CSV table of C-alpha atoms and ligand atoms in Angstrom, one decimal:
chain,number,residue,atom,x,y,z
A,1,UNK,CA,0.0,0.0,0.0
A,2,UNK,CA,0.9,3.9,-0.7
A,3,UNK,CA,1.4,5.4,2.4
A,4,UNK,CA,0.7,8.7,3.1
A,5,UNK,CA,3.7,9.7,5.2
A,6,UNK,CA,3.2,13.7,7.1
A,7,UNK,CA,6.6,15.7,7.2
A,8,UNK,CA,8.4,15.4,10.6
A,9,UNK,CA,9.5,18.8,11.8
A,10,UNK,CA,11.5,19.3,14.9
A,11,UNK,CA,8.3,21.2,16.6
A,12,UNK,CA,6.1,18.2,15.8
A,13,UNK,CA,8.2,16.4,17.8
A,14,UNK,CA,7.8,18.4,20.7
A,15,UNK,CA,4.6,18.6,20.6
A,16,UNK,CA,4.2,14.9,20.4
A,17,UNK,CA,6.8,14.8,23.4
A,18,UNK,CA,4.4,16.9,25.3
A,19,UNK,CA,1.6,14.9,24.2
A,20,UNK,CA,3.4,11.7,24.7
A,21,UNK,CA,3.9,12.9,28.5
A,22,UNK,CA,0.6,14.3,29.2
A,23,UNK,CA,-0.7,10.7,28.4
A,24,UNK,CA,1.2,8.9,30.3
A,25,UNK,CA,-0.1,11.1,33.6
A,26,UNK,CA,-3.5,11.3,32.1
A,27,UNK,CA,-4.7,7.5,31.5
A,28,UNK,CA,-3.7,6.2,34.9
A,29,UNK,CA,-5.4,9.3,36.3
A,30,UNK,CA,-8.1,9.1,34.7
A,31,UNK,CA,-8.9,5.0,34.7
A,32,UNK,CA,-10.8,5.7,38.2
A,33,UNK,CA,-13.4,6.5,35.8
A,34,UNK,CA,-15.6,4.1,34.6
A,35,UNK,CA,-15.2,5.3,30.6
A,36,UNK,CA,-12.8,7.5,29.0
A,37,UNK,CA,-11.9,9.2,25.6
A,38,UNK,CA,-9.3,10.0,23.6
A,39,UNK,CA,-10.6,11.8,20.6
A,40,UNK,CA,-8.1,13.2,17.8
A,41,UNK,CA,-9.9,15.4,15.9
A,42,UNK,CA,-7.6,15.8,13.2
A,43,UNK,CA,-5.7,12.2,13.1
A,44,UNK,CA,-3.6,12.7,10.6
A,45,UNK,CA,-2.3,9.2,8.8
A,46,UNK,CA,-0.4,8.1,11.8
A,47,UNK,CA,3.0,8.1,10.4
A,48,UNK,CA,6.2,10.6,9.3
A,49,UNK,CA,8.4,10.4,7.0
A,50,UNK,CA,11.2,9.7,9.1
A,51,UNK,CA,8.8,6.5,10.0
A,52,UNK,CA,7.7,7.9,14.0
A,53,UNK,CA,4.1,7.6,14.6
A,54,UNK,CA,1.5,10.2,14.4
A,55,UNK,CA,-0.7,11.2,17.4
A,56,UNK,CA,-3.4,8.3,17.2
A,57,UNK,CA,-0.6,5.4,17.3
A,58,UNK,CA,1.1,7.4,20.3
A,59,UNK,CA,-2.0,7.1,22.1
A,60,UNK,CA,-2.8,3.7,21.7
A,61,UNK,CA,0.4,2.8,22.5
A,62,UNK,CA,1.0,4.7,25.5
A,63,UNK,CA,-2.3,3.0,26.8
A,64,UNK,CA,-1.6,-0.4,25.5
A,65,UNK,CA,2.4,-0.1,26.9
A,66,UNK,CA,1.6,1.7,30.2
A,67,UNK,CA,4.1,0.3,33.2
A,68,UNK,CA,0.9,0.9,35.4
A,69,UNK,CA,-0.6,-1.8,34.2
A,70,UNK,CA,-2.9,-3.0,36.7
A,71,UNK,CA,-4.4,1.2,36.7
A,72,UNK,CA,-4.7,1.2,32.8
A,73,UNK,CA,-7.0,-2.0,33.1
A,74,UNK,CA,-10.3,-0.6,35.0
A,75,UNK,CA,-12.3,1.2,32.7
A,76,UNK,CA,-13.1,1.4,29.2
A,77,UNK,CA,-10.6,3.3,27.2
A,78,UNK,CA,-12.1,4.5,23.8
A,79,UNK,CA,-10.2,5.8,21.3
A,80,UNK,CA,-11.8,7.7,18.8
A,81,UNK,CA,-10.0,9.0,15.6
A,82,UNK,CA,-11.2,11.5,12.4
A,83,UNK,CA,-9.6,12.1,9.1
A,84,UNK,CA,-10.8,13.9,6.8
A,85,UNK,CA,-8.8,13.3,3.9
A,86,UNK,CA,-9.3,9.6,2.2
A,87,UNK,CA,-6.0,8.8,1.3
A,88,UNK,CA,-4.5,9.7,4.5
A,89,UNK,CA,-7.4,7.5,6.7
A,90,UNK,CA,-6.7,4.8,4.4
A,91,UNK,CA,-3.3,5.2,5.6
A,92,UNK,CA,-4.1,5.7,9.5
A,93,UNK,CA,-6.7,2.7,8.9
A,94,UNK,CA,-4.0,0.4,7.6
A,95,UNK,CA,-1.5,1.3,9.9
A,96,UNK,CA,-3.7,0.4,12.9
A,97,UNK,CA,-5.1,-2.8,11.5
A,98,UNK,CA,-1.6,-3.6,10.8
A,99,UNK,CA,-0.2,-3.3,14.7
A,100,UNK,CA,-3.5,-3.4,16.8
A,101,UNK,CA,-6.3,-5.3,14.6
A,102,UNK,CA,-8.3,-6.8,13.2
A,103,UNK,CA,-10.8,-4.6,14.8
A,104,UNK,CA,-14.4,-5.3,14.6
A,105,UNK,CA,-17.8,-2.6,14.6
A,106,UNK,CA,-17.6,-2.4,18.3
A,107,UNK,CA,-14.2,-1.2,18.3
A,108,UNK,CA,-12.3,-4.3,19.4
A,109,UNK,CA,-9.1,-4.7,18.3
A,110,UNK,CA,-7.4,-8.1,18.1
A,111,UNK,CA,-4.3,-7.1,19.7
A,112,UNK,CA,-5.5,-4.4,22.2
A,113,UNK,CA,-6.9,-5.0,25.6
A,114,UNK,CA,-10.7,-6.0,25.7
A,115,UNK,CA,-11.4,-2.7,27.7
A,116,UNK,CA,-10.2,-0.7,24.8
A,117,UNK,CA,-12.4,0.3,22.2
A,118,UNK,CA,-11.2,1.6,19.0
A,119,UNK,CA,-13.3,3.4,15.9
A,120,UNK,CA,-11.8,5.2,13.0
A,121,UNK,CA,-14.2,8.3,11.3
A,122,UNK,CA,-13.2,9.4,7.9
A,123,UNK,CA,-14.7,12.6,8.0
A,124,UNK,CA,-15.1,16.2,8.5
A,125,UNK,CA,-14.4,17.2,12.6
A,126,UNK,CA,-16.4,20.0,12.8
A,127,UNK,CA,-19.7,17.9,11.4
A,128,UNK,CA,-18.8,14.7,13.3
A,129,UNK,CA,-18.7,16.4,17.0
A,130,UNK,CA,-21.7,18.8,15.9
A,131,UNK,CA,-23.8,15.8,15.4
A,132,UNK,CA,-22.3,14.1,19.2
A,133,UNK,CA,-23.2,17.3,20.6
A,134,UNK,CA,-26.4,17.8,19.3
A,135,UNK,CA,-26.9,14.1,20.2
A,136,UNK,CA,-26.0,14.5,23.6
A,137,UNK,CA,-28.3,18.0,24.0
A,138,UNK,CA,-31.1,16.2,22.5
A,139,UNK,CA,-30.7,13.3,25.5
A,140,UNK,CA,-29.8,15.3,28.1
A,141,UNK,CA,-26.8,13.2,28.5
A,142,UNK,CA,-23.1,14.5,29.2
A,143,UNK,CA,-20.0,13.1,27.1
A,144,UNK,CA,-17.5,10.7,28.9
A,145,UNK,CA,-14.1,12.5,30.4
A,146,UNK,CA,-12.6,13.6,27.3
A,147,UNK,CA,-8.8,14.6,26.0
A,148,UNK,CA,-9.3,15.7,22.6
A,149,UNK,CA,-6.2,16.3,20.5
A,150,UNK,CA,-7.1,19.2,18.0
A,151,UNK,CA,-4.3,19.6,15.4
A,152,UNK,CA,-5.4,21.1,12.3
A,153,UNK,CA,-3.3,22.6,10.0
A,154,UNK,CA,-4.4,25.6,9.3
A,155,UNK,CA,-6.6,28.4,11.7
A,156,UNK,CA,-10.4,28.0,10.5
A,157,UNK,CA,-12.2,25.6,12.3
A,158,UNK,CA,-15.3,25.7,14.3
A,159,UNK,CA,-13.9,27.3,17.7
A,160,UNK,CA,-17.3,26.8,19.7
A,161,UNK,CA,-17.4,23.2,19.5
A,162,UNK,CA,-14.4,23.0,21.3
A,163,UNK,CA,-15.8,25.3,23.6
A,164,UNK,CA,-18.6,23.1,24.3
A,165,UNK,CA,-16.6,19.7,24.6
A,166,UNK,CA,-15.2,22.1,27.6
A,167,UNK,CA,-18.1,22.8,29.1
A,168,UNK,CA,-18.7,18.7,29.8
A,169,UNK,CA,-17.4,17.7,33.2
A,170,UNK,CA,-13.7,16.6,32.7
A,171,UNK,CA,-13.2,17.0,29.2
A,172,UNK,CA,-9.8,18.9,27.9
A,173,UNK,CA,-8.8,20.4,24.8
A,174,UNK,CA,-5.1,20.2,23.4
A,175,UNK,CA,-5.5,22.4,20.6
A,176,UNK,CA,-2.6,23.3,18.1
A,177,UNK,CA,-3.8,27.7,17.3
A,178,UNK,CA,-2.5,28.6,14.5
A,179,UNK,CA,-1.1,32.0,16.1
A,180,UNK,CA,2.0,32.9,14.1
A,181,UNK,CA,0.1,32.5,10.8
A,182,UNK,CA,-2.9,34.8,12.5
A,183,UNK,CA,-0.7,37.5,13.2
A,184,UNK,CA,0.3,37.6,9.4
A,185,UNK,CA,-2.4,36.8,7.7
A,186,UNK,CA,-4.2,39.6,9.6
A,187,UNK,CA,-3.1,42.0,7.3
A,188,UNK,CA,-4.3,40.2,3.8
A,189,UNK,CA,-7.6,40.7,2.6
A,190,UNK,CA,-8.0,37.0,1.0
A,191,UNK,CA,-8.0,35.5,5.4
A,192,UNK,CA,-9.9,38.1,6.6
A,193,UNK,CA,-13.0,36.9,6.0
A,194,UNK,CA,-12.8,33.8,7.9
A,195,UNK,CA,-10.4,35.1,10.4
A,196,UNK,CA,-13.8,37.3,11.1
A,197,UNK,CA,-15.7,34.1,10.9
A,198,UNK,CA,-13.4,32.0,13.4
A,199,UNK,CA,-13.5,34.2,16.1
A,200,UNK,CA,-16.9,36.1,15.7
A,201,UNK,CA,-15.1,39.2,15.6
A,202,UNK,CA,-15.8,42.7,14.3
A,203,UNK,CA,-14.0,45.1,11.3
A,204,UNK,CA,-12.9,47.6,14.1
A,205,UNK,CA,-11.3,44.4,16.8
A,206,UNK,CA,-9.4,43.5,13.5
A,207,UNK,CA,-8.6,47.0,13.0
A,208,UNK,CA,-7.3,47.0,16.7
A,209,UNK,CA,-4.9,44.5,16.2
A,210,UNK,CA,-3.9,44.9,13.3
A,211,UNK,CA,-2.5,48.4,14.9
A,212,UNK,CA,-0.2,45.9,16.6
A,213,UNK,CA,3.6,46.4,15.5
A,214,UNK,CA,4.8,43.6,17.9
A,215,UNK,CA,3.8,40.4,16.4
A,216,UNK,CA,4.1,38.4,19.2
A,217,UNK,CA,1.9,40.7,20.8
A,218,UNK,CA,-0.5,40.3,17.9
A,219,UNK,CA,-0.7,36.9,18.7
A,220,UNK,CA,-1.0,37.4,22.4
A,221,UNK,CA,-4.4,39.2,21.3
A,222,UNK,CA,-5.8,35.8,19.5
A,223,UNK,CA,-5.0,34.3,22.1
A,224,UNK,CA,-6.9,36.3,24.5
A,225,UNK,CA,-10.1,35.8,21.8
A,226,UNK,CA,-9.9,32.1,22.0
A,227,UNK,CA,-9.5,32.3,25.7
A,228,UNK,CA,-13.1,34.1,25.4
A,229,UNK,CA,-14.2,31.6,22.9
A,230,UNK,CA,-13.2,28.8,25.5
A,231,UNK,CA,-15.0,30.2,28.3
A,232,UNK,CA,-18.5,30.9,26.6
A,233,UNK,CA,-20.0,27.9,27.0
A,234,UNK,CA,-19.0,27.2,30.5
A,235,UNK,CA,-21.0,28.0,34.1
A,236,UNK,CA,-20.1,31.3,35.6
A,237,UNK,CA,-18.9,29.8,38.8
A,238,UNK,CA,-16.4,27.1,36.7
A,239,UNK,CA,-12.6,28.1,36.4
A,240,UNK,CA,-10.7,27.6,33.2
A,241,UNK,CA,-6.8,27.1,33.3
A,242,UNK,CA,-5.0,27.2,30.3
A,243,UNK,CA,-0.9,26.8,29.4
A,244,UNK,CA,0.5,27.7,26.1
A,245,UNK,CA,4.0,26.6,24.6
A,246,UNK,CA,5.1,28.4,21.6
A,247,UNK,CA,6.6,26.6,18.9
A,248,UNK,CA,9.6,28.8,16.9
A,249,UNK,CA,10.7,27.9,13.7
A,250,UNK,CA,14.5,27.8,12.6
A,251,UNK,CA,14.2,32.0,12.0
A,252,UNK,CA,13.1,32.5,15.9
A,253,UNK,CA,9.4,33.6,14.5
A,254,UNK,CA,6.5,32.0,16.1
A,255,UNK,CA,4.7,29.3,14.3
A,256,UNK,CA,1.8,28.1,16.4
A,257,UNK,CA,1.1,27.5,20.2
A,258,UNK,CA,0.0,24.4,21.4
A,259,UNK,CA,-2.7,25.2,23.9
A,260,UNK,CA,-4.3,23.3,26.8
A,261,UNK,CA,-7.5,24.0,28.5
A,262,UNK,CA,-8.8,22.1,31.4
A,263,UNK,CA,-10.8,23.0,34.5
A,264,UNK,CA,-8.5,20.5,36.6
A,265,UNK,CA,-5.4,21.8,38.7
A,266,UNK,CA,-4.1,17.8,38.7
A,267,UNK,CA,-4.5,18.2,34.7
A,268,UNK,CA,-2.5,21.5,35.1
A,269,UNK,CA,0.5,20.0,36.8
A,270,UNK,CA,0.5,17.1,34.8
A,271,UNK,CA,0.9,19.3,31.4
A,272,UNK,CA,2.8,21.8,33.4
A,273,UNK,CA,5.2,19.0,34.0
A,274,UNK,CA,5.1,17.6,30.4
A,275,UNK,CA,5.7,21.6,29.2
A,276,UNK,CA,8.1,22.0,31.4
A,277,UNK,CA,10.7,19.2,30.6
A,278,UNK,CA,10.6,20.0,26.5
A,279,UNK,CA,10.5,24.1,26.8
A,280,UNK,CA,14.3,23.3,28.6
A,281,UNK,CA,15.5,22.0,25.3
A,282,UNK,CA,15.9,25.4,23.2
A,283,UNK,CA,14.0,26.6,20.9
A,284,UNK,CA,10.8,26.4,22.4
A,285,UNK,CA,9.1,28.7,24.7
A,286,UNK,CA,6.1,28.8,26.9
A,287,UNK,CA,4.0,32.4,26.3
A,288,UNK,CA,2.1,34.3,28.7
A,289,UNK,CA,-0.6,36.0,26.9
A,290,UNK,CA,-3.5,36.9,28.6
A,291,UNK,CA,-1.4,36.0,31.9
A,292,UNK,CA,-3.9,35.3,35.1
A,293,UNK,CA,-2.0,35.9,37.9
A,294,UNK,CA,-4.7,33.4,40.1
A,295,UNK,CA,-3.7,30.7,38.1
A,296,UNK,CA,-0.3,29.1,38.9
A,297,UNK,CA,1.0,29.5,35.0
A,298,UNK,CA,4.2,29.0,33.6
A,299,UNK,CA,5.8,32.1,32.4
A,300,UNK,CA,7.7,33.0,29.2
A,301,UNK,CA,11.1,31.6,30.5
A,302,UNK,CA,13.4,33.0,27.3
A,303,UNK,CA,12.7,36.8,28.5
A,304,UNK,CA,15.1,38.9,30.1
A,305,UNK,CA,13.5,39.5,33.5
A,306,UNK,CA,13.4,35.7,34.3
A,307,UNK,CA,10.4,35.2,35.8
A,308,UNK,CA,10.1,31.9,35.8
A,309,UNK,CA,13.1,31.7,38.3
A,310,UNK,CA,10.2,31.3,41.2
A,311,UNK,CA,8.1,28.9,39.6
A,312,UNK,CA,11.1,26.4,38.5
A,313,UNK,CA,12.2,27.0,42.2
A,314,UNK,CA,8.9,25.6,43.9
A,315,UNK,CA,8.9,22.6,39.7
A,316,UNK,CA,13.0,21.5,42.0
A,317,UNK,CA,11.9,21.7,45.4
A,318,UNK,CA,8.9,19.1,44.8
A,319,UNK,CA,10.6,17.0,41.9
A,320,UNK,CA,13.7,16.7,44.3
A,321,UNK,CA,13.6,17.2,48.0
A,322,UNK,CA,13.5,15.3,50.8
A,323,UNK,CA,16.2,12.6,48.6
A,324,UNK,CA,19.5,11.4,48.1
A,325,UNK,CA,20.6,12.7,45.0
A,326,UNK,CA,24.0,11.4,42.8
A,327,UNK,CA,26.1,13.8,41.1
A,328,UNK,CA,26.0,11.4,38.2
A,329,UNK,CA,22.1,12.2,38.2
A,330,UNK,CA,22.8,15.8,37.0
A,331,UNK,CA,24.8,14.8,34.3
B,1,LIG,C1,-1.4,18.3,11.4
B,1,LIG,S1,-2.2,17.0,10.7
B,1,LIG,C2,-2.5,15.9,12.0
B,1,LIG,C3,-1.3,15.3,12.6
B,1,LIG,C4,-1.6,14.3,13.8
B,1,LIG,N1,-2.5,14.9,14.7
B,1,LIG,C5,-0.3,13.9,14.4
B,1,LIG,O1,0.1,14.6,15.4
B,1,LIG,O2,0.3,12.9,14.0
B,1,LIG,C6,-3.7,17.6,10.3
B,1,LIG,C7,-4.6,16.5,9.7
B,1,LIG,O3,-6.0,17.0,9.7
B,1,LIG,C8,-6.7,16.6,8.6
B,1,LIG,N2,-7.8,17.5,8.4
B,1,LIG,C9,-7.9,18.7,7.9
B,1,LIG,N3,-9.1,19.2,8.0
B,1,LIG,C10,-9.8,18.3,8.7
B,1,LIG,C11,-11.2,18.3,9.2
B,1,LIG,N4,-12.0,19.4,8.9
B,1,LIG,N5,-11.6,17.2,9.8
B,1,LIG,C12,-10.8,16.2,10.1
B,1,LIG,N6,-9.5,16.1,9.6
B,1,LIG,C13,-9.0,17.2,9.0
B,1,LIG,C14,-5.6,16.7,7.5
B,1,LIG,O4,-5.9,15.9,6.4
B,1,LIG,C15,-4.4,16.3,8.2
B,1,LIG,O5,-4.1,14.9,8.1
């Protein structure tokens, strides 16, 4: 078979780092509950050209591979993965048959635990979750604790659908925003349009930031309209915390952040920890736009004022007192 193969980059490795980590924390966390998801909005065909999986094989592997075994066993573990394009699901379809399947209509794979349920959608995101969502208004029913992976290419997308998968108890978005191309494509009459669209915005709020020399600053102000966007649809009395890490291409100009939205502080550590550990490799760093200083966020660490000095302070203190440490463990 032709496989479609994505191009690796040295940021979508990061961001499958962080991904990679956040897993690992969230499935054992989360197996006290009796059903789970992992939905990957945008699946992608599950493999690079350097031959590394995509996002939906990390996933299922991570659970499949977990050392906490015994956790990763209670509860059902569904997996649930759209593709738009044909030739890439045929790809991602293959590919999973190939290490995990057969699988069968109810989502049971061959070679996967029988409390893991896998089901593969070639189709559109936006009009797949629409219909789950109007499905689940329609019953009165809530969707199962939730991680969904958003990583579209590009900026247009449906932004309040993600803001109502938030508003379900224990659901998360990981959401790849398109920021460094926003901040351009601002000023070019062919995006605006459906810049407006995505973020239900007026001619004089574009004309605001547009004003906006500093680009990074540019995209500090999309960020604090998606923030907005995220919170619509939740209850007035129900905090949102959020991290972004900004990826930088080889010229040092931004590229996209990935963003993370949950309403859990345990889900906050966990990513903060994930961040953390890849933003100390170089060219990666975490942003601070739309800061909210009653939320413990990680700072910009790249600046020039340092003010993440504190917060990796406190990250030491509870990663390493209290225990007998090797000089060979710092090398
Ligand atoms: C950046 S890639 C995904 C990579 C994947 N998440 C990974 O990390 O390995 C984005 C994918 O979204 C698909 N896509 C684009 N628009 C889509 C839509 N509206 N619904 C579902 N998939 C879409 C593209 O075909 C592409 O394969």
């Amino acid at each position: 078979m032709d496989l479609v193969k994505l191009h690796m980059e040295p940021h979508t490795r990061a961001k499958h780092s962080i991904l990679t980590r956040y897993l690992g924390g969230w499935f054992p966390i989360m197996s006290t509950f009796p059903k789970i998801l992992y939905l990957d909005g945008y699946a992608g065909s599950g493999i690079y050209d350097d031959d590394s999986p995509g996002s939906p094989l990390i996933a299922l592997r991570m659970a499949r591979d977990h050392f906490l075994k015994s956790q990763i066993s209670k509860g059902e573990k569904v997996f649930y993965f759209i593709e738009r394009d044909k030739k890439t699901f045929s790809t991602l379809a293959h590919l999973i048959h190939e290490e995990f399947g057969p699988c069968n209509s109810d989502g049971l794979c061959d070679r996967l635990p029988s409390n893991f349920k896998v089901y593969l959608q070639n189709g559109d995101f936006n009009t797949e979750l629409n219909e789950i969502l109007n499905h689940s208004r329609e019953k009165g029913t809530s969707i199962v604790p939730t991680l969904s992976f958003i990583d579209p290419f590009g900026y247009s997308l449906d932004l309040d659908i993600l803001s109502k998968i938030l508003s379900f108890k224990h659901c998360e978005v990981l959401f790849t925003f398109m920021s460094g191309f926003l901040s351009r494509f601002v000023f070019e009459e062919a995006h605006l349009q459906s810049i407006i669209n995505t973020f239900n915005v007026d001619k004089g709020t574009i004309a605001s930031i547009r004003s906006i020399t500093n680009e990074s600053a540019r995209e500090d102000e999309f960020g604090k309209l998606l923030v907005d966007i995220m919170k619509k649809n939740l209850p007035a009395d129900e905090e949102l915390y959020w991290l972004s890490f900004e990826m930088i291409d080889n010229y040092n100009r931004p590229l996209y952040r990935l963003i993370f939205f949950t309403k859990s502080e345990k889900g906050m550590q966990v990513m903060k920890d994930a961040m953390f550990d890849i933003g100390g490799r170089g060219i990666y760093r975490f942003s601070d736009f739309y800061f909210n200083p009653s939320q413990a966020s990680i700072l910009d660490y790249s600046g020039d004022s340092q003010p993440w000095v504190a917060e990796a302070v406190e990250y030491l203190h509870s990663r390493m007192a209290y225990q007998d440490w090797k000089i060979e463990d710092f090398q």
